[in-house]
mmCIF file of C-alpha atoms in Angstrom:
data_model
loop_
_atom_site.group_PDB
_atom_site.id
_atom_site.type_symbol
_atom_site.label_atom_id
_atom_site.label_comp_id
_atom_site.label_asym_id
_atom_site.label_seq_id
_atom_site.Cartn_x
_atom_site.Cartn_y
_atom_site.Cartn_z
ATOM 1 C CA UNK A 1 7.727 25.056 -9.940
ATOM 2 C CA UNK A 2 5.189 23.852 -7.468
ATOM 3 C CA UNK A 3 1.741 26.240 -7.883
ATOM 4 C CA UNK A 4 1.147 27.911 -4.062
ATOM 5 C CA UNK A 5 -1.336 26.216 -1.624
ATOM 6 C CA UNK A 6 -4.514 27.554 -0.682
ATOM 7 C CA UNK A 7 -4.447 28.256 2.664
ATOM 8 C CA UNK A 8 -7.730 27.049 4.653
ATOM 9 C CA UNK A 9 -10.037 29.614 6.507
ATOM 10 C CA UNK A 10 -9.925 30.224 10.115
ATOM 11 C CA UNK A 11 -12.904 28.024 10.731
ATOM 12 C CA UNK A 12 -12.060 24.809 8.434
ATOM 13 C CA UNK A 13 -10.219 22.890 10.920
ATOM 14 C CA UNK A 14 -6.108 21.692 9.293
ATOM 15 C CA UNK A 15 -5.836 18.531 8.720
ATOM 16 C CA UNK A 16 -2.210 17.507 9.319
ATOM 17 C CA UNK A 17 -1.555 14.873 7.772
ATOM 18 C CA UNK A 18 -3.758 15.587 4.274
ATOM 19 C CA UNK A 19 -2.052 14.882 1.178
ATOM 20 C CA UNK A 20 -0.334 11.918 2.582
ATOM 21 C CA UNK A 21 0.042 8.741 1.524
ATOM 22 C CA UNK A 22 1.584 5.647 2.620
ATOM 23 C CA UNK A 23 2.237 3.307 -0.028
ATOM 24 C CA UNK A 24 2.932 -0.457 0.476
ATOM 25 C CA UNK A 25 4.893 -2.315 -2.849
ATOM 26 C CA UNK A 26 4.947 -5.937 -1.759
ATOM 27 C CA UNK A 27 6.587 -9.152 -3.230
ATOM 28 C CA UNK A 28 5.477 -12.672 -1.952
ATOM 29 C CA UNK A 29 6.385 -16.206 -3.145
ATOM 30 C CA UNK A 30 3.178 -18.177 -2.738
ATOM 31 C CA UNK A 31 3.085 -21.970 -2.459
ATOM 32 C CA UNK A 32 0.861 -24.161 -4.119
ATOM 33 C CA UNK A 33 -2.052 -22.967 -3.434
ATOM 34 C CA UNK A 34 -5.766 -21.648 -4.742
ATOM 35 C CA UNK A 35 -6.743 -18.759 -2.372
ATOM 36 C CA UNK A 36 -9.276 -16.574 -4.706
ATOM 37 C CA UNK A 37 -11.283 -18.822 -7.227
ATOM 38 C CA UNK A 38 -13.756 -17.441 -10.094
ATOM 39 C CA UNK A 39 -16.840 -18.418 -11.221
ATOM 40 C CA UNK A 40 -14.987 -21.744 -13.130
ATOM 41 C CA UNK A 41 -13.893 -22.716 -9.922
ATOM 42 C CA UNK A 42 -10.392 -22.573 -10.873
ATOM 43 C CA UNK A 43 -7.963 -19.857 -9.538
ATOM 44 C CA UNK A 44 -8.304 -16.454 -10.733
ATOM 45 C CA UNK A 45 -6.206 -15.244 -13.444
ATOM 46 C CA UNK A 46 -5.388 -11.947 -15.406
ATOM 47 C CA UNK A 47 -3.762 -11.281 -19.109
ATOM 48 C CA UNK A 48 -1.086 -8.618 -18.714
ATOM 49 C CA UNK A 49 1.604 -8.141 -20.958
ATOM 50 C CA UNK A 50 0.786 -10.591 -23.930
ATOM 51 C CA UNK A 51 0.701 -13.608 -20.528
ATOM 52 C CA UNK A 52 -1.474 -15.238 -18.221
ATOM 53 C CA UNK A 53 -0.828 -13.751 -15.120
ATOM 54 C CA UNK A 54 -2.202 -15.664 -11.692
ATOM 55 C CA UNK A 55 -4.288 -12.733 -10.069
ATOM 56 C CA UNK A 56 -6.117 -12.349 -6.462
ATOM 57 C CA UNK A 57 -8.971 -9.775 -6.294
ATOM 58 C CA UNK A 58 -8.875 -6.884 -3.958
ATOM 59 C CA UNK A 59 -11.447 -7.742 -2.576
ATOM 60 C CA UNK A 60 -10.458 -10.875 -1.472
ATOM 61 C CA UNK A 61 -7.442 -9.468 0.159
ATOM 62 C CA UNK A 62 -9.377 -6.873 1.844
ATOM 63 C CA UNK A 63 -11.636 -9.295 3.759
ATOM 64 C CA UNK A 64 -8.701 -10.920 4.971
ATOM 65 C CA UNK A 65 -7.359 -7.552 6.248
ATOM 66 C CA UNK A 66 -10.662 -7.121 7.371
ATOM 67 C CA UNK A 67 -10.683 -10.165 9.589
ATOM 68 C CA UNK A 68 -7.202 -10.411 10.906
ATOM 69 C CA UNK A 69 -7.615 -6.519 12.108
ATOM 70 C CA UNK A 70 -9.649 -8.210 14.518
ATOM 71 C CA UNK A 71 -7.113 -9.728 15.942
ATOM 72 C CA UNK A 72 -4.976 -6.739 16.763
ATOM 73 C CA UNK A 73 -7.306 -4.740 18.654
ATOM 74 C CA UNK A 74 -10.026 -3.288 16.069
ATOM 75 C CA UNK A 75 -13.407 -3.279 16.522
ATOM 76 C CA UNK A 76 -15.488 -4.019 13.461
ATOM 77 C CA UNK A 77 -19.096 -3.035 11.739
ATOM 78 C CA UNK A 78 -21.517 -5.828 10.585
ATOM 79 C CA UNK A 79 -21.501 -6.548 6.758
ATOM 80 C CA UNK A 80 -25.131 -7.869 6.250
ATOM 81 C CA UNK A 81 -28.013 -7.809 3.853
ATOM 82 C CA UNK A 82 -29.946 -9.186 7.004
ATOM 83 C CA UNK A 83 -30.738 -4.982 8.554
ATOM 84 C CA UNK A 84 -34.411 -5.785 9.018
ATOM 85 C CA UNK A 85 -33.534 -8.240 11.283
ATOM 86 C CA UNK A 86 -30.957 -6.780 13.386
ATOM 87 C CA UNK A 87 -33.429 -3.476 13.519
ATOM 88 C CA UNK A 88 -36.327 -6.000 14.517
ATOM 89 C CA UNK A 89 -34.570 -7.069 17.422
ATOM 90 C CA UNK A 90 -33.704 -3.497 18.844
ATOM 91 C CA UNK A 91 -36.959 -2.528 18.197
ATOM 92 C CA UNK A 92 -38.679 -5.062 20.085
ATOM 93 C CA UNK A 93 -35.772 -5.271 22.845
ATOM 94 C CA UNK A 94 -37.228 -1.662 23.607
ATOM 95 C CA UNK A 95 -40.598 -2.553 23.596
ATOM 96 C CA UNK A 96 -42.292 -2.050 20.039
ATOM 97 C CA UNK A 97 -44.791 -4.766 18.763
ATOM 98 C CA UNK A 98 -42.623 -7.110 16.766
ATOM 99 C CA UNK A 99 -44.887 -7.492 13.875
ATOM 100 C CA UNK A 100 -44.968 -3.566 13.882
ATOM 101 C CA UNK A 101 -41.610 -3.299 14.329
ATOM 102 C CA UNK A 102 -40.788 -5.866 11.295
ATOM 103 C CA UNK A 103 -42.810 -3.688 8.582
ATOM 104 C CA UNK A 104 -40.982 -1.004 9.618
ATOM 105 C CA UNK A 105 -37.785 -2.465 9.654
ATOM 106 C CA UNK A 106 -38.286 -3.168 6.152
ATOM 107 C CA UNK A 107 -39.439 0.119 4.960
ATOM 108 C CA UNK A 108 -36.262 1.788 6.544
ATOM 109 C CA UNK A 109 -34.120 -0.678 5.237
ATOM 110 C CA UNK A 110 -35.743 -0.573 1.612
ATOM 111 C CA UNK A 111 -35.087 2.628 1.638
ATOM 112 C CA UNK A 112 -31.542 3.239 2.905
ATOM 113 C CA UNK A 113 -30.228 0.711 1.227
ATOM 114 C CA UNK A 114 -32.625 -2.446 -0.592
ATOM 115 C CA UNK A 115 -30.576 -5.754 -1.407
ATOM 116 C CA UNK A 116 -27.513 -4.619 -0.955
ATOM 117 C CA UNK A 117 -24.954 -5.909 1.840
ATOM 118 C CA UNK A 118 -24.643 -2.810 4.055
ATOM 119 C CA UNK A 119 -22.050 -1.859 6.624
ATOM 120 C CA UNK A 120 -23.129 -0.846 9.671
ATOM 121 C CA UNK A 121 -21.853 -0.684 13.220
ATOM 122 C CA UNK A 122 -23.678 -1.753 16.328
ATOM 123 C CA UNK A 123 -24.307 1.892 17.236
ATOM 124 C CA UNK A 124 -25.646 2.707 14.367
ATOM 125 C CA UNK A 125 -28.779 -0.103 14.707
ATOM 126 C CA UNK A 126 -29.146 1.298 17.970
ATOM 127 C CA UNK A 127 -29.460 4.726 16.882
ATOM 128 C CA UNK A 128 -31.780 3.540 13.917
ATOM 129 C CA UNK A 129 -34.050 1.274 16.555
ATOM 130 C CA UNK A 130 -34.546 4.898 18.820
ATOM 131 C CA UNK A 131 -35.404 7.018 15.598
ATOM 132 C CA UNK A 132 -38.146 3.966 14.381
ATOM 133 C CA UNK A 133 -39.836 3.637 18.126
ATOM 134 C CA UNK A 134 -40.015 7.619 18.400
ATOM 135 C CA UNK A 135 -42.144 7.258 15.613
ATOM 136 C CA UNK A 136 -44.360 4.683 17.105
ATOM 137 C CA UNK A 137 -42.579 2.197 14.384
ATOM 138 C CA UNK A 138 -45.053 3.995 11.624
ATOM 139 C CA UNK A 139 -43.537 5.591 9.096
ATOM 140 C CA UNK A 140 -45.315 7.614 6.166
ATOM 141 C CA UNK A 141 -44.845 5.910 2.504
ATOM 142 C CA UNK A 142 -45.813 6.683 -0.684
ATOM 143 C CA UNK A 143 -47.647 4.208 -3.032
ATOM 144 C CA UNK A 144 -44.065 2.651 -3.792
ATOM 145 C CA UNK A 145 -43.408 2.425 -0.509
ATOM 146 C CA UNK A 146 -40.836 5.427 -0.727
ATOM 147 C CA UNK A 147 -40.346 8.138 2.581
ATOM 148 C CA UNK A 148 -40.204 11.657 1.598
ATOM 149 C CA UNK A 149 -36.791 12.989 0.981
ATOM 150 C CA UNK A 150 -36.892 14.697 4.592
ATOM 151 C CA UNK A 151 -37.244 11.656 6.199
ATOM 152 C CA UNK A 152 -34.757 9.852 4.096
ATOM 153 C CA UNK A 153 -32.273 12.887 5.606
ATOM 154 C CA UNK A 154 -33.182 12.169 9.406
ATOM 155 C CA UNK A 155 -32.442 8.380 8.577
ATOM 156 C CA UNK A 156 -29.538 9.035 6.745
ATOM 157 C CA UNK A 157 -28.274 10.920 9.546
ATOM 158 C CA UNK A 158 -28.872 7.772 12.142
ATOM 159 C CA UNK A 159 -26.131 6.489 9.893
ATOM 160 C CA UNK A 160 -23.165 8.749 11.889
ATOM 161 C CA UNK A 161 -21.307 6.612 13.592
ATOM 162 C CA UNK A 162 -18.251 7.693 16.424
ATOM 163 C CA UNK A 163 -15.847 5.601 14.010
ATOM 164 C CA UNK A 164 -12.890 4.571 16.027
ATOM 165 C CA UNK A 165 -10.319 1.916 15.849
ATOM 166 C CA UNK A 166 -13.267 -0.118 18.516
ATOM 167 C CA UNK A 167 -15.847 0.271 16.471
ATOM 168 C CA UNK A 168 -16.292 0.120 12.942
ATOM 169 C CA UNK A 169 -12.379 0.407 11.865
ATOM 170 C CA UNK A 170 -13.678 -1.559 8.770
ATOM 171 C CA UNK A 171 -15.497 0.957 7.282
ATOM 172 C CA UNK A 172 -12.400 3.872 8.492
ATOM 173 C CA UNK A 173 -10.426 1.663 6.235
ATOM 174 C CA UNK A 174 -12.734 0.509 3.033
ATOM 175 C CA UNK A 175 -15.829 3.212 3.488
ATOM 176 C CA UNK A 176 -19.512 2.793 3.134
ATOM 177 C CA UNK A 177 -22.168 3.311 0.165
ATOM 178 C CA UNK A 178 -25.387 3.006 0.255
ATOM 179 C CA UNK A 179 -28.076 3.462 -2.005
ATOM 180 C CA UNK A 180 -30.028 6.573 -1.709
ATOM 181 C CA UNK A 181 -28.687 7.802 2.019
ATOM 182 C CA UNK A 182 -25.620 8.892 -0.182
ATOM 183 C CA UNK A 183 -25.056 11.829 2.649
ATOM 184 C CA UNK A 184 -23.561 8.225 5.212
ATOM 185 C CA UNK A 185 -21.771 7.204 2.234
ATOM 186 C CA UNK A 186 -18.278 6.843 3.816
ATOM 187 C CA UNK A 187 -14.927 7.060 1.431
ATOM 188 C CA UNK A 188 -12.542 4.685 2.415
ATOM 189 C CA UNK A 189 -8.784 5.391 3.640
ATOM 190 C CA UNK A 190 -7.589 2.141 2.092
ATOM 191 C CA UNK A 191 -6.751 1.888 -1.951
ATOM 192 C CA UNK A 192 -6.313 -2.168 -2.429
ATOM 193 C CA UNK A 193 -5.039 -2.757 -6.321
ATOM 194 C CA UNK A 194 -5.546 -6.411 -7.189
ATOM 195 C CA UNK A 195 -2.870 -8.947 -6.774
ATOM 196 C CA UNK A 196 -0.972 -10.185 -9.755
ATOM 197 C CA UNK A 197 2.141 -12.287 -10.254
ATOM 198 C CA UNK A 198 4.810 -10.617 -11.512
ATOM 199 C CA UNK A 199 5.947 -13.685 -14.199
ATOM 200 C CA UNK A 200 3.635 -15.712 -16.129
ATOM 201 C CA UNK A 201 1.850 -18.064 -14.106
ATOM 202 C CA UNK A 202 -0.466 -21.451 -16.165
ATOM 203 C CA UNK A 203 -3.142 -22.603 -13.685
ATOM 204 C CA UNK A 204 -2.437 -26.618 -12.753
ATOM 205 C CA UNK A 205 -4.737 -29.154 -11.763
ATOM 206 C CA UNK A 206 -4.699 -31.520 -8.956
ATOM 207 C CA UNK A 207 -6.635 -35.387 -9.954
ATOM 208 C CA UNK A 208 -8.027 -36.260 -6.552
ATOM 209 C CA UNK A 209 -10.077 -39.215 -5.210
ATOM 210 C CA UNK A 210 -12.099 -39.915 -2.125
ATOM 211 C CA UNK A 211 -12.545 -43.057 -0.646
ATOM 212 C CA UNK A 212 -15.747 -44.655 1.229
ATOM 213 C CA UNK A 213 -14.388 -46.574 3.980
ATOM 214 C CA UNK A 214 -18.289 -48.538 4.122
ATOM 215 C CA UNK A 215 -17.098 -49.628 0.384
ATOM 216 C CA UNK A 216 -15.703 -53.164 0.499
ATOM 217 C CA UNK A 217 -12.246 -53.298 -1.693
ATOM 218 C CA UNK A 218 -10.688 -50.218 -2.331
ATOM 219 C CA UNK A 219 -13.633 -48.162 -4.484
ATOM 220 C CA UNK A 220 -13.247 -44.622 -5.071
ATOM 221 C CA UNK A 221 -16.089 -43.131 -4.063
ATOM 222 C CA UNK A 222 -15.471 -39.765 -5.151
ATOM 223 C CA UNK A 223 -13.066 -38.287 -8.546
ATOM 224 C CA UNK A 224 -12.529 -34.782 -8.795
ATOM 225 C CA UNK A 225 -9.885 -32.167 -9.554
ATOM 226 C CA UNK A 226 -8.645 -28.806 -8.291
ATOM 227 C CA UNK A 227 -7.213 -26.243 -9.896
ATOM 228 C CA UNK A 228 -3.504 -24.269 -7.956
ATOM 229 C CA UNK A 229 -0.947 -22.038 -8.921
ATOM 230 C CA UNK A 230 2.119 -21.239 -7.377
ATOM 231 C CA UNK A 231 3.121 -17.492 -8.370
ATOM 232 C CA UNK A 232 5.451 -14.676 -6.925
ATOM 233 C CA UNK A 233 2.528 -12.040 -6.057
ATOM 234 C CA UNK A 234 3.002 -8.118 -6.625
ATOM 235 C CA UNK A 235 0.620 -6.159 -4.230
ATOM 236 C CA UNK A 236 0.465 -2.722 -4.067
ATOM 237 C CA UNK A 237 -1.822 -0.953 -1.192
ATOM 238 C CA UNK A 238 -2.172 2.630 -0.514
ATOM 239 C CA UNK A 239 -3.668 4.398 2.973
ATOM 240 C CA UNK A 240 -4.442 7.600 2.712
ATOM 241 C CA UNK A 241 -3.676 9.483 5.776
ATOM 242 C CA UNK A 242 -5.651 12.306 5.390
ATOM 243 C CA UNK A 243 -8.448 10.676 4.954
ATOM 244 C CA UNK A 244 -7.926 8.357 7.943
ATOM 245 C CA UNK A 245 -7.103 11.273 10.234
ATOM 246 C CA UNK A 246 -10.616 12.588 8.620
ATOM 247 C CA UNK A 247 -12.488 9.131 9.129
ATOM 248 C CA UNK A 248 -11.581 9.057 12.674
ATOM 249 C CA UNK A 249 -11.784 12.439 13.697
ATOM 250 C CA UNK A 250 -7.879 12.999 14.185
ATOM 251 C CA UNK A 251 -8.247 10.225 17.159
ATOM 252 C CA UNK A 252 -5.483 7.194 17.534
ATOM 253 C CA UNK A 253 -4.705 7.126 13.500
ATOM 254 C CA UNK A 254 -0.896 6.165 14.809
ATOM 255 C CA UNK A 255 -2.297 3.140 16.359
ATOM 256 C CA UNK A 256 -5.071 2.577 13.168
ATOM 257 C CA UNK A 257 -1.441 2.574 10.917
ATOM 258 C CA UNK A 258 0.341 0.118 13.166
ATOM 259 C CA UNK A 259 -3.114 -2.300 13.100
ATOM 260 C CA UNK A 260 -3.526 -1.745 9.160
ATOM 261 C CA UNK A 261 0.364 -2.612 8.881
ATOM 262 C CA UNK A 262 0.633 -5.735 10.744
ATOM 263 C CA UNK A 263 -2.790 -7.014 9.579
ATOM 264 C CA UNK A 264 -1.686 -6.392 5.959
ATOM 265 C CA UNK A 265 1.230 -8.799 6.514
ATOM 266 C CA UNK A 266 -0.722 -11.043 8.641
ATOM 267 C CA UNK A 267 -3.675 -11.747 6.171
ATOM 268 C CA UNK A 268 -4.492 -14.395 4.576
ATOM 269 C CA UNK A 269 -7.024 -15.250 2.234
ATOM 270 C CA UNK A 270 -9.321 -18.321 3.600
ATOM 271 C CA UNK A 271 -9.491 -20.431 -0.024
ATOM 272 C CA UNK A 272 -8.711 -23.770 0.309
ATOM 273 C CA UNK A 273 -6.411 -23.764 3.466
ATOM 274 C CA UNK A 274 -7.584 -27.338 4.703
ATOM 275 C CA UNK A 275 -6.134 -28.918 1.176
ATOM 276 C CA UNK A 276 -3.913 -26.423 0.163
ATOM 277 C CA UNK A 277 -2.680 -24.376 2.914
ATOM 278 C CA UNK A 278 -1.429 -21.409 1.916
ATOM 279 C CA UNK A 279 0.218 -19.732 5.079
ATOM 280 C CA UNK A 280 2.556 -17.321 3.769
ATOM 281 C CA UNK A 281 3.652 -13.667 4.411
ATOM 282 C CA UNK A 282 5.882 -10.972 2.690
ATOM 283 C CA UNK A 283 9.278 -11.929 1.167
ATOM 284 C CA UNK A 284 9.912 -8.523 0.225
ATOM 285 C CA UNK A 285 8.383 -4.638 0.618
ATOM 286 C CA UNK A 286 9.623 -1.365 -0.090
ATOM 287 C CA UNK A 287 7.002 1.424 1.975
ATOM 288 C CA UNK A 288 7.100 4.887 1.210
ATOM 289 C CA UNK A 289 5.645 8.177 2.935
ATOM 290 C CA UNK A 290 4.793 10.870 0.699
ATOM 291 C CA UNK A 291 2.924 13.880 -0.470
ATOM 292 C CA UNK A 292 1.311 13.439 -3.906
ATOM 293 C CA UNK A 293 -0.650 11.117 -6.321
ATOM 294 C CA UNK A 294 -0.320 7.224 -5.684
ATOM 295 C CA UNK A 295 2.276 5.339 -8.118
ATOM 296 C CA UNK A 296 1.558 1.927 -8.422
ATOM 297 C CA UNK A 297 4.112 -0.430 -10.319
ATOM 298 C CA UNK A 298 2.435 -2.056 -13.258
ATOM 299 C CA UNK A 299 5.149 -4.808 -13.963
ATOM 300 C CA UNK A 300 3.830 -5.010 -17.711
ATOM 301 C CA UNK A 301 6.672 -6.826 -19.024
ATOM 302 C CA UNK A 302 6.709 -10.427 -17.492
ATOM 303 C CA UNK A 303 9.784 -11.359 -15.614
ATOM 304 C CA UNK A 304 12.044 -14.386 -15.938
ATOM 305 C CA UNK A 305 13.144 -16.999 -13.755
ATOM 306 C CA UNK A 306 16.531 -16.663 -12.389
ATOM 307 C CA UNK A 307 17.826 -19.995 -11.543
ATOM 308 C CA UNK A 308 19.658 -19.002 -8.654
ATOM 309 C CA UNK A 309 16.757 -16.531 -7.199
ATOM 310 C CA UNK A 310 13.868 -17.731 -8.618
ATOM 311 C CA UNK A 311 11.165 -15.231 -9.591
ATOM 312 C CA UNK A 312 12.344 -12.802 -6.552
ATOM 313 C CA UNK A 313 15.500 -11.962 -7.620
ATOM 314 C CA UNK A 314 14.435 -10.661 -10.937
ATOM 315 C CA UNK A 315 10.976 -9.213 -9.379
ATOM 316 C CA UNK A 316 13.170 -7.444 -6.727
ATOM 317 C CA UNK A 317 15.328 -5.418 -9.396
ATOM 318 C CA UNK A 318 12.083 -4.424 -11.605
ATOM 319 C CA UNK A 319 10.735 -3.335 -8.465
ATOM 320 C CA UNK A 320 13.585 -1.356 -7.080
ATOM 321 C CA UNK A 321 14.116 -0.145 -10.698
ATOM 322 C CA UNK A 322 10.046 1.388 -11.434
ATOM 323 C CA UNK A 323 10.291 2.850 -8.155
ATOM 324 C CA UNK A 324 13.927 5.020 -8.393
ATOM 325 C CA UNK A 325 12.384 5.818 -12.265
ATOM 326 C CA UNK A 326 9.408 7.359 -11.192
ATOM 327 C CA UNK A 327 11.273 9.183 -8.407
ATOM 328 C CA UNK A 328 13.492 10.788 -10.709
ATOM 329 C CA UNK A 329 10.928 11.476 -13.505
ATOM 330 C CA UNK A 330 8.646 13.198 -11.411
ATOM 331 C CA UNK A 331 10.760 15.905 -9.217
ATOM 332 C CA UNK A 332 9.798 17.432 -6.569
ATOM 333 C CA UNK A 333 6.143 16.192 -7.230
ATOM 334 C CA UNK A 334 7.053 12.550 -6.205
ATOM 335 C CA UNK A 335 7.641 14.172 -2.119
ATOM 336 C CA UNK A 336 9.094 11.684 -0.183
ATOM 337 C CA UNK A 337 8.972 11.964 3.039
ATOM 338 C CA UNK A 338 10.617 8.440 4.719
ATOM 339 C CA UNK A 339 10.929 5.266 3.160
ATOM 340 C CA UNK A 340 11.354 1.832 4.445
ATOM 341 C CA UNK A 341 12.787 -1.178 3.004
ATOM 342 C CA UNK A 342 11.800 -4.876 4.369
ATOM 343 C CA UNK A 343 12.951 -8.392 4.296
ATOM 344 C CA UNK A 344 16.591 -7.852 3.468
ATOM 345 C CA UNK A 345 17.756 -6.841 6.805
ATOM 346 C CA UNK A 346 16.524 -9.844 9.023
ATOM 347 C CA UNK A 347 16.914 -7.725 12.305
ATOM 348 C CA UNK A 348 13.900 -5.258 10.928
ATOM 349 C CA UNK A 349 10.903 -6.857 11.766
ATOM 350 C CA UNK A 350 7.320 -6.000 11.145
ATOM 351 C CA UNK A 351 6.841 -4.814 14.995
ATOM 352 C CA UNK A 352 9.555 -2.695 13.538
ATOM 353 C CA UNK A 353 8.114 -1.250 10.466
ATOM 354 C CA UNK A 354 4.669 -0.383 12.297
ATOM 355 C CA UNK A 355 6.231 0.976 14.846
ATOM 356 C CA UNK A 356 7.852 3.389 12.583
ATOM 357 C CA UNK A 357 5.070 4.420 10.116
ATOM 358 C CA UNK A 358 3.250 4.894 13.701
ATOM 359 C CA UNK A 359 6.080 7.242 14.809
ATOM 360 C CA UNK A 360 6.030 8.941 11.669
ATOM 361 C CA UNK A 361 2.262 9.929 11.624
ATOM 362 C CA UNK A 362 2.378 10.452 16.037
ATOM 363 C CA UNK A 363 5.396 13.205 15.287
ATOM 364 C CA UNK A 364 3.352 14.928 12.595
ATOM 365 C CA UNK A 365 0.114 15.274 14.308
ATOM 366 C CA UNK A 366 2.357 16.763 16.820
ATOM 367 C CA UNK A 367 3.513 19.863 14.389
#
């Protein structure tokens, strides 16, 4: 039996969609390619299951969500270590000495957030510029160059951005932390698992050689090799709805799910693409709606090449076959609420699927 919810006081404002979750479990055949490389320079790889597994990171796959959300109407923060600068310029564009301007540009950045790459919309410089020249860009520091913890609060709250699917959708989608302002620390609607192949997978490499056409004969001027895989990729992403509807204040989330959806099958990492382009979308996705804790397929035991379907066909019934187990194993806490299957029926397109997931969160805001 289900324990009884809590029911929220007058003045705590329902959320409609919380508890909700969609959950994306993807299948794609990737050529030959090397999209996400490590530190060796060689595609990135994971041991699951007693095998080598080809992997992609999650955070490579976000940035390519990140960018191609661009694309389809979102506006985006800036991702910089570089805040001095950007303050500097806002500062002086409203009249503040530039020297002046730079030292304080430094002490709020060092203490926000020092050497780290920070997310920040444009807004949100702007608001920071108007707090530093209301202070005559001097502000009190300690002998380590620290502010008191009040004025650490008033810049923390500069950091309080109107987050909307215009501005700053990135950090809706994948939050915010800083270092010390932890109150503008912002948690992220999007839960990106890293991307493994569902079979075995041995990283190849490719013998190259350059020519110089200044070279008389035919000399090499130039012997190298790169590394490539070729897996079947599992991904598994989660949105929380709740927390989007929270991010952006219960404004245009049906729209933010229809961007995040078709970005999500649009993205691509950028590794490589010149030599080994890599240009490839979903084969195969089953998306769910439901109340409850995320279930992410682990695919633990390798699958085997079918010689008929390749990697997919045996992929495809593991898949199906995790997902209808944990449905059954876990009752009424699994709470389904609509569920979508794509790439088998050719007439479904992604236009499609958005469309619905969008229809699906427009109807319940509407309760």
């Amino acid at each position: 039996m289900k324990p009884k919810c809590i029911s929220a006081s007058p003045e705590t404002p329902l959320n409609p969609l919380e508890g909700l979750i969609i959950e994306y479990d993807i299948l794609q055949e990737c050529p030959m390619t090397c999209l996400n490389r490590g530190e060796d320079d060689l595609p990135k790889t994971a041991f699951i299951g007693g095998v080598t597994r080809a992997r992609m990171s999650s955070q490579c796959i976000k940035r390519a969500v990140r960018i191609e959300s661009r694309k389809h109407g979102a506006g985006l923060a800036i991702r910089t270590k570089k805040l001095p600068l950007l303050l500097t310029e806002a500062c002086v564009a409203r009249g503040a000495d530039r020297e002046q301007a730079g030292r304080c540009a430094e002490i709020i950045s060092d203490n926000l957030s020092p050497n780290t790459v920070l997310c920040i919309s444009r807004a949100e410089v702007e608001t920071l510029a108007d707090y530093a020249v209301s202070r005559d860009c001097s502000i009190a520091v300690d002998s380590k160059g620290k502010v008191s913890q009040t004025e650490l609060t008033k810049m923390g709250n500069c950091l309080s951005p109107e987050k909307t699917i215009k501005e700053g959708f990135d950090m809706v989608l994948f939050g915010r932390m800083t270092a010390h302002a932890h109150h503008a620390d912002i948690r992220g609607a999007a839960h990106f698992a890293h991307v493994i192949s569902t079979h075995a997978c041995n990283t190849e490499l490719d013998y190259f050689t350059a020519m110089d056409d200044l070279e008389t004969g035919k000399m090499c001027a130039h012997i190298g090799e790169h590394g490539f895989s070729s897996p079947l990729y599992y991904r598994y992403v989660g949105l929380n709805l709740g927390r989007l509807w929270q991010n952006l204040g219960g404004r245009d989330v049906d729209e933010a799910v229809r961007i995040f959806t078709v970005s999500l099958y649009l993205a691509v990492p950028e590794g490589r693409q010149s030599s080994m382009s890599g240009a490839f979308q979903w084969d195969y996705a089953r998306v769910r709606i439901r109340k409850g804790q995320p279930m992410q397929v682990s695919f633990m035991t390798p699958v085997q090449c079918d010689m008929e379907g390749g990697y997919m066909k045996s992929s495809k019934k593991v898949l199906n076959a995790a997902l209808r187990r944990k449905e059954n194993v876990s009752g009424d806490y699994y709470g389904l609420l609509a569920s979508y299957t794509f790439g088998e029926d050719e007439s479904f397109t992604i236009d499609d699927l958005a469309d619905r997931l969008a229809d699906f969160v427009r109807a319940r805001q509407a309760v």
